[in-house]
CSV table of C-alpha atoms and ligand atoms in Angstrom, one decimal:
chain,number,residue,atom,x,y,z
R,554,MET,CA,138.8,-144.3,171.2
R,555,THR,CA,135.8,-142.1,170.4
R,556,VAL,CA,135.6,-141.3,166.7
R,557,ILE,CA,134.5,-137.7,166.1
R,558,ARG,CA,132.9,-136.6,162.9
R,559,PRO,CA,135.0,-133.6,161.8
R,560,LEU,CA,133.5,-130.2,161.1
R,561,VAL,CA,134.9,-127.9,158.4
R,562,ALA,CA,133.1,-124.5,158.6
R,563,GLY,CA,133.5,-121.4,156.5
R,564,ASN,CA,133.2,-118.1,158.2
R,565,TRP,CA,132.4,-115.5,155.6
R,566,LYS,CA,132.6,-112.6,158.1
R,567,MET,CA,131.3,-109.4,156.6
R,568,ASN,CA,131.7,-110.6,153.0
R,569,GLY,CA,129.2,-111.6,150.4
R,570,LEU,CA,126.5,-109.9,148.4
R,571,LYS,CA,123.7,-111.8,146.6
R,572,ALA,CA,126.0,-113.0,143.8
R,573,ALA,CA,127.9,-115.0,146.5
R,574,LEU,CA,125.0,-117.4,146.5
R,575,ASP,CA,126.5,-118.9,143.3
R,576,GLU,CA,129.6,-119.8,145.3
R,577,ALA,CA,127.6,-121.8,147.8
R,578,GLN,CA,125.8,-123.5,144.9
R,579,THR,CA,129.2,-124.4,143.3
R,580,LEU,CA,130.5,-125.6,146.6
R,581,TYR,CA,127.4,-127.8,147.0
R,582,GLU,CA,127.8,-129.3,143.6
R,583,ARG,CA,131.4,-130.3,144.3
R,584,VAL,CA,130.5,-131.6,147.7
R,585,ALA,CA,127.6,-133.6,146.3
R,586,ALA,CA,130.0,-135.3,143.8
R,587,ALA,CA,132.2,-136.3,146.8
R,588,GLU,CA,129.4,-138.0,148.7
R,589,PRO,CA,128.9,-140.0,150.9
R,590,LEU,CA,130.4,-137.5,153.4
R,591,ALA,CA,132.1,-138.5,156.6
R,592,ILE,CA,132.5,-135.0,157.7
R,593,ASP,CA,130.2,-132.0,158.4
R,594,ILE,CA,130.6,-129.1,156.1
R,595,MET,CA,129.2,-125.7,157.1
R,596,VAL,CA,129.0,-122.3,155.5
R,597,CYS,CA,128.4,-119.2,157.8
R,598,PRO,CA,127.4,-116.4,155.5
R,599,PRO,CA,126.3,-112.9,156.7
R,600,ALA,CA,122.8,-112.9,158.1
R,601,THR,CA,121.5,-111.1,155.0
R,602,LEU,CA,122.2,-114.2,152.9
R,603,LEU,CA,121.0,-116.8,155.3
R,604,MET,CA,117.4,-117.2,154.3
R,605,ALA,CA,118.2,-117.3,150.5
R,606,MET,CA,121.0,-119.7,151.1
R,607,ALA,CA,118.8,-122.0,153.2
R,608,GLY,CA,116.4,-122.1,150.3
R,609,ALA,CA,119.0,-122.7,147.7
R,610,LEU,CA,120.7,-125.4,149.8
R,611,ALA,CA,117.5,-127.1,151.2
R,612,ASP,CA,117.8,-130.9,150.8
R,613,THR,CA,121.6,-130.8,150.6
R,614,GLU,CA,124.1,-132.0,153.2
R,615,LEU,CA,125.6,-128.5,153.6
R,616,LEU,CA,125.0,-127.1,157.0
R,617,LEU,CA,124.4,-123.4,157.6
R,618,GLY,CA,125.6,-121.2,160.4
R,619,GLY,CA,125.1,-117.6,161.5
R,620,GLN,CA,127.6,-115.2,162.9
R,621,ASP,CA,127.0,-113.8,166.4
R,622,CYS,CA,123.6,-113.1,168.1
R,623,HIS,CA,122.1,-111.0,170.9
R,624,PRO,CA,121.6,-112.9,174.1
R,625,GLU,CA,117.9,-112.1,174.4
R,626,PRO,CA,115.3,-113.9,172.3
R,627,LYS,CA,113.6,-110.6,171.2
R,628,GLY,CA,113.0,-107.0,172.2
R,629,ALA,CA,114.1,-103.4,171.9
R,630,HIS,CA,117.6,-103.9,170.5
R,631,THR,CA,117.8,-102.0,167.3
R,632,GLY,CA,120.1,-103.6,164.7
R,633,ASP,CA,120.6,-106.9,166.7
R,634,LEU,CA,119.5,-110.4,165.8
R,635,SER,CA,118.5,-113.1,168.2
R,636,ALA,CA,119.5,-116.7,168.0
R,637,GLU,CA,115.9,-117.6,167.4
R,638,MET,CA,115.8,-115.2,164.4
R,639,LEU,CA,118.9,-116.8,163.0
R,640,ALA,CA,117.5,-120.2,163.5
R,641,ASP,CA,114.3,-119.1,161.8
R,642,ALA,CA,116.3,-117.9,158.9
R,643,GLY,CA,117.9,-121.3,158.5
R,644,ALA,CA,121.0,-121.4,160.7
R,645,GLN,CA,121.9,-124.6,162.5
R,646,ALA,CA,124.8,-123.2,164.4
R,647,LEU,CA,126.2,-119.8,165.5
R,648,ILE,CA,129.8,-118.6,165.7
R,649,VAL,CA,130.1,-116.7,169.0
R,650,GLY,CA,133.1,-115.1,170.7
R,651,HIS,CA,135.1,-114.6,167.6
R,652,SER,CA,138.2,-112.5,168.3
R,653,GLU,CA,137.0,-109.8,165.8
R,654,ARG,CA,133.8,-109.4,167.9
R,655,ARG,CA,135.8,-109.5,171.2
R,656,ARG,CA,138.0,-106.7,169.7
R,657,ASP,CA,135.5,-104.6,167.7
R,658,HIS,CA,132.7,-104.8,170.2
R,659,ALA,CA,134.6,-105.3,173.5
R,660,GLU,CA,132.9,-108.6,174.1
R,661,THR,CA,133.7,-110.2,177.4
R,662,ASP,CA,133.7,-113.9,178.2
R,663,ALA,CA,130.5,-113.4,180.2
R,664,LEU,CA,128.8,-111.9,177.1
R,665,VAL,CA,130.1,-114.7,174.9
R,666,GLN,CA,128.7,-117.2,177.4
R,667,ALA,CA,125.3,-115.5,177.3
R,668,LYS,CA,125.4,-115.6,173.5
R,669,ALA,CA,126.3,-119.3,173.5
R,670,ARG,CA,123.5,-120.0,176.0
R,671,ALA,CA,121.2,-118.1,173.6
R,672,ALA,CA,122.3,-120.4,170.7
R,673,HIS,CA,121.5,-123.4,172.9
R,674,ARG,CA,118.1,-122.0,173.9
R,675,ALA,CA,117.3,-121.6,170.2
R,676,GLY,CA,118.4,-125.2,169.5
R,677,LEU,CA,121.6,-124.3,167.7
R,678,THR,CA,125.1,-125.4,168.0
R,679,ALA,CA,127.4,-122.8,169.6
R,680,ILE,CA,130.8,-122.6,167.9
R,681,ILE,CA,132.7,-120.8,170.7
R,682,CYS,CA,135.9,-119.1,169.6
R,683,LEU,CA,138.9,-118.5,171.8
R,684,GLY,CA,142.6,-117.9,171.3
R,685,GLU,CA,145.6,-115.9,172.5
R,686,THR,CA,147.1,-112.8,171.1
R,687,LYS,CA,150.7,-112.6,169.9
R,688,SER,CA,151.9,-110.8,173.0
R,689,GLU,CA,150.2,-113.4,175.2
R,690,ARG,CA,151.9,-116.2,173.3
R,691,ASP,CA,155.2,-114.5,173.5
R,692,ALA,CA,154.8,-114.0,177.2
R,693,GLY,CA,154.1,-117.8,177.7
R,694,GLN,CA,150.5,-117.1,178.7
R,695,THR,CA,148.8,-119.1,175.9
R,696,LEU,CA,147.3,-121.9,178.0
R,697,GLU,CA,146.3,-119.6,180.8
R,698,ARG,CA,144.5,-117.3,178.4
R,699,VAL,CA,142.8,-120.1,176.6
R,700,ASP,CA,141.6,-121.7,179.8
R,701,GLU,CA,140.3,-118.3,181.1
R,702,GLN,CA,138.3,-117.9,177.9
R,703,LEU,CA,137.1,-121.5,177.9
R,704,GLN,CA,135.9,-121.4,181.5
R,705,GLY,CA,134.3,-118.0,181.1
R,706,SER,CA,132.6,-118.5,177.7
R,707,LEU,CA,131.3,-122.1,178.0
R,708,PRO,CA,127.7,-122.3,179.3
R,709,GLU,CA,127.0,-124.9,182.0
R,710,ASN,CA,124.9,-127.1,179.9
R,711,SER,CA,127.4,-127.5,177.1
R,712,GLN,CA,127.5,-130.9,175.5
R,713,ALA,CA,129.2,-132.4,172.5
R,714,SER,CA,125.9,-132.3,170.6
R,715,ASN,CA,125.4,-128.5,171.0
R,716,THR,CA,128.9,-127.0,171.3
R,717,VAL,CA,132.0,-126.8,169.3
R,718,VAL,CA,135.2,-125.1,170.6
R,719,ALA,CA,137.2,-123.2,168.0
R,720,TYR,CA,140.8,-122.5,168.9
R,721,GLU,CA,141.8,-119.5,166.9
R,722,PRO,CA,145.1,-117.8,167.8
R,723,VAL,CA,144.4,-114.1,167.1
R,724,TRP,CA,147.8,-113.6,165.5
R,725,ALA,CA,147.0,-116.4,163.0
R,726,ILE,CA,143.7,-115.0,161.7
R,727,GLY,CA,144.0,-113.5,158.3
R,728,THR,CA,147.8,-113.2,158.5
R,729,GLY,CA,149.0,-116.4,156.7
R,730,LEU,CA,150.8,-117.4,159.9
R,731,THR,CA,149.9,-120.6,161.7
R,732,PRO,CA,151.2,-122.3,164.9
R,733,THR,CA,153.4,-125.3,164.4
R,734,PRO,CA,151.6,-128.7,164.6
R,735,ALA,CA,153.2,-129.2,168.0
R,736,GLU,CA,151.8,-125.9,169.2
R,737,VAL,CA,148.4,-126.8,167.9
R,738,ALA,CA,148.6,-130.2,169.5
R,739,GLU,CA,149.6,-128.7,172.9
R,740,VAL,CA,146.6,-126.3,172.9
R,741,HIS,CA,144.0,-128.7,171.6
R,742,GLY,CA,145.1,-131.4,174.1
R,743,PHE,CA,145.0,-128.8,176.8
R,744,ILE,CA,141.4,-127.8,175.8
R,745,ARG,CA,140.3,-131.4,175.8
R,746,SER,CA,141.7,-132.0,179.3
R,747,ARG,CA,140.1,-128.8,180.6
R,748,LEU,CA,136.8,-129.7,179.0
R,749,ALA,CA,137.0,-133.1,180.7
R,750,ALA,CA,137.4,-131.4,184.1
R,751,ARG,CA,134.5,-129.1,183.3
R,752,ILE,CA,131.8,-131.2,181.6
R,753,GLY,CA,133.1,-134.8,182.3
R,754,SER,CA,135.3,-136.9,180.1
R,755,ALA,CA,132.5,-138.6,178.2
R,756,GLN,CA,131.2,-135.3,176.8
R,757,ALA,CA,134.7,-133.9,176.4
R,758,GLU,CA,135.9,-136.9,174.4
R,759,ARG,CA,133.1,-136.3,171.9
R,760,MET,CA,133.2,-132.5,171.7
R,761,ARG,CA,134.7,-131.1,168.5
R,762,ILE,CA,137.7,-128.9,169.0
R,763,ILE,CA,138.4,-127.2,165.6
R,764,TYR,CA,141.3,-125.0,164.6
R,765,GLY,CA,141.0,-121.7,162.8
R,766,GLY,CA,143.5,-119.1,161.6
R,767,SER,CA,145.0,-119.0,158.1
R,768,VAL,CA,143.8,-122.5,157.1
R,769,ASN,CA,144.3,-123.1,153.4
R,770,ALA,CA,144.6,-125.9,150.9
R,771,ASP,CA,148.3,-126.2,151.5
R,772,ASN,CA,148.2,-126.6,155.3
R,773,ALA,CA,144.8,-128.2,155.8
R,774,ALA,CA,146.1,-131.8,155.7
R,775,ALA,CA,148.9,-131.2,158.1
R,776,LEU,CA,146.6,-129.4,160.6
R,777,MET,CA,144.0,-132.2,160.3
R,778,ALA,CA,146.6,-134.8,161.2
R,779,VAL,CA,147.3,-133.1,164.6
R,780,ASP,CA,145.9,-135.0,167.6
R,781,ASN,CA,142.6,-133.5,168.9
R,782,VAL,CA,142.0,-131.4,165.8
R,783,ASP,CA,138.5,-132.2,164.8
R,784,GLY,CA,138.1,-129.8,161.9
R,785,ALA,CA,138.6,-126.3,160.8
R,786,LEU,CA,137.1,-122.8,160.9
R,787,VAL,CA,138.1,-121.2,157.7
R,788,GLY,CA,137.8,-117.5,157.0
R,789,GLY,CA,139.3,-116.0,153.8
R,790,ALA,CA,139.8,-119.3,152.1
R,791,SER,CA,136.1,-120.2,152.5
R,792,LEU,CA,134.8,-117.4,150.3
R,793,LYS,CA,135.4,-119.1,147.0
R,794,ALA,CA,134.4,-122.7,146.3
R,795,ASP,CA,137.7,-123.0,144.4
R,796,ASP,CA,139.7,-122.3,147.6
R,797,PHE,CA,137.3,-124.0,150.1
R,798,PHE,CA,136.7,-127.3,148.4
R,799,PRO,CA,140.4,-128.3,148.3
R,800,ILE,CA,140.4,-127.8,152.1
R,801,ILE,CA,137.3,-129.9,152.5
R,802,SER,CA,139.0,-132.5,150.3
R,803,ALA,CA,142.0,-132.7,152.6
R,804,TYR,CA,139.6,-133.6,155.4
R,805,LEU,CA,137.7,-136.1,153.3
R,806,ARG,CA,140.9,-137.8,152.3
R,807,ARG,CA,142.0,-138.1,155.9
R,808,ARG,CA,138.7,-139.7,156.9
R,809,ALA,CA,139.0,-142.1,154.0
R,810,THR,CA,142.4,-143.4,155.3
S,579,PGA,P1,141.2,-116.8,158.3
S,579,PGA,O1,140.1,-116.5,159.4
S,579,PGA,O2,141.0,-118.2,157.8
S,579,PGA,O3,140.9,-115.8,157.2
S,579,PGA,O4,142.5,-116.6,159.0
S,579,PGA,C1,139.7,-117.5,160.3
S,579,PGA,C2,138.6,-117.0,161.2
S,579,PGA,O5,138.7,-115.8,161.7
S,579,PGA,O6,137.6,-117.7,161.6
């Protein structure tokens, strides 16, 4: 069986002023005390903090990610940032297709795919988010919806080394609600099988499929124990080192057993 190195990523969304750099530093100090790490730990701050954070965290094992990008490498797109700019600022990965962007900016699967392709072009890992709404789940359309987003959002050249799939049920984000372990297992197993059909089983077996939506210190261990869950994308609980580190610890403990 292929052993996948888990990824626990913190998505800070539109949160964090300069003072938040201290949180990243505190997180790093706790992580450093827990070394050697058998998992990847990433913080995805707003773009305004990326460069300063890259400086503060240089020579540490913490990875940095950005949130979203424009598909083009440069040009007349006021207010937008390209994947190349975010890479230049210190990002190693980019979150694309988050449901908040799909909702707030009417992002389609085709646009998400173009953004993921841009991340690859810039040498970054694309963390591609997908997930069903509450009404889609209630209507029994979860797998259909997830497959549609997966097929539409994944670029052709996606490989385990440059792509992470994040399953984030929309109704679980920021609500304190999570699917049951059986529900998570069903969707993650389904994503793995659809990835195998799309990119071949060798790549699919190694690609990380992470879960996001109300992950916290209390449920992290149970979620991590689910088959085909290769890590977590954490929103609200990633903003403070005091909340994020216990989630990371749950993953570290699992890897140690
Ligand atoms: P949450 O957000 O952990 O606050 O639910 C997760 C996400 O949107 O990535």
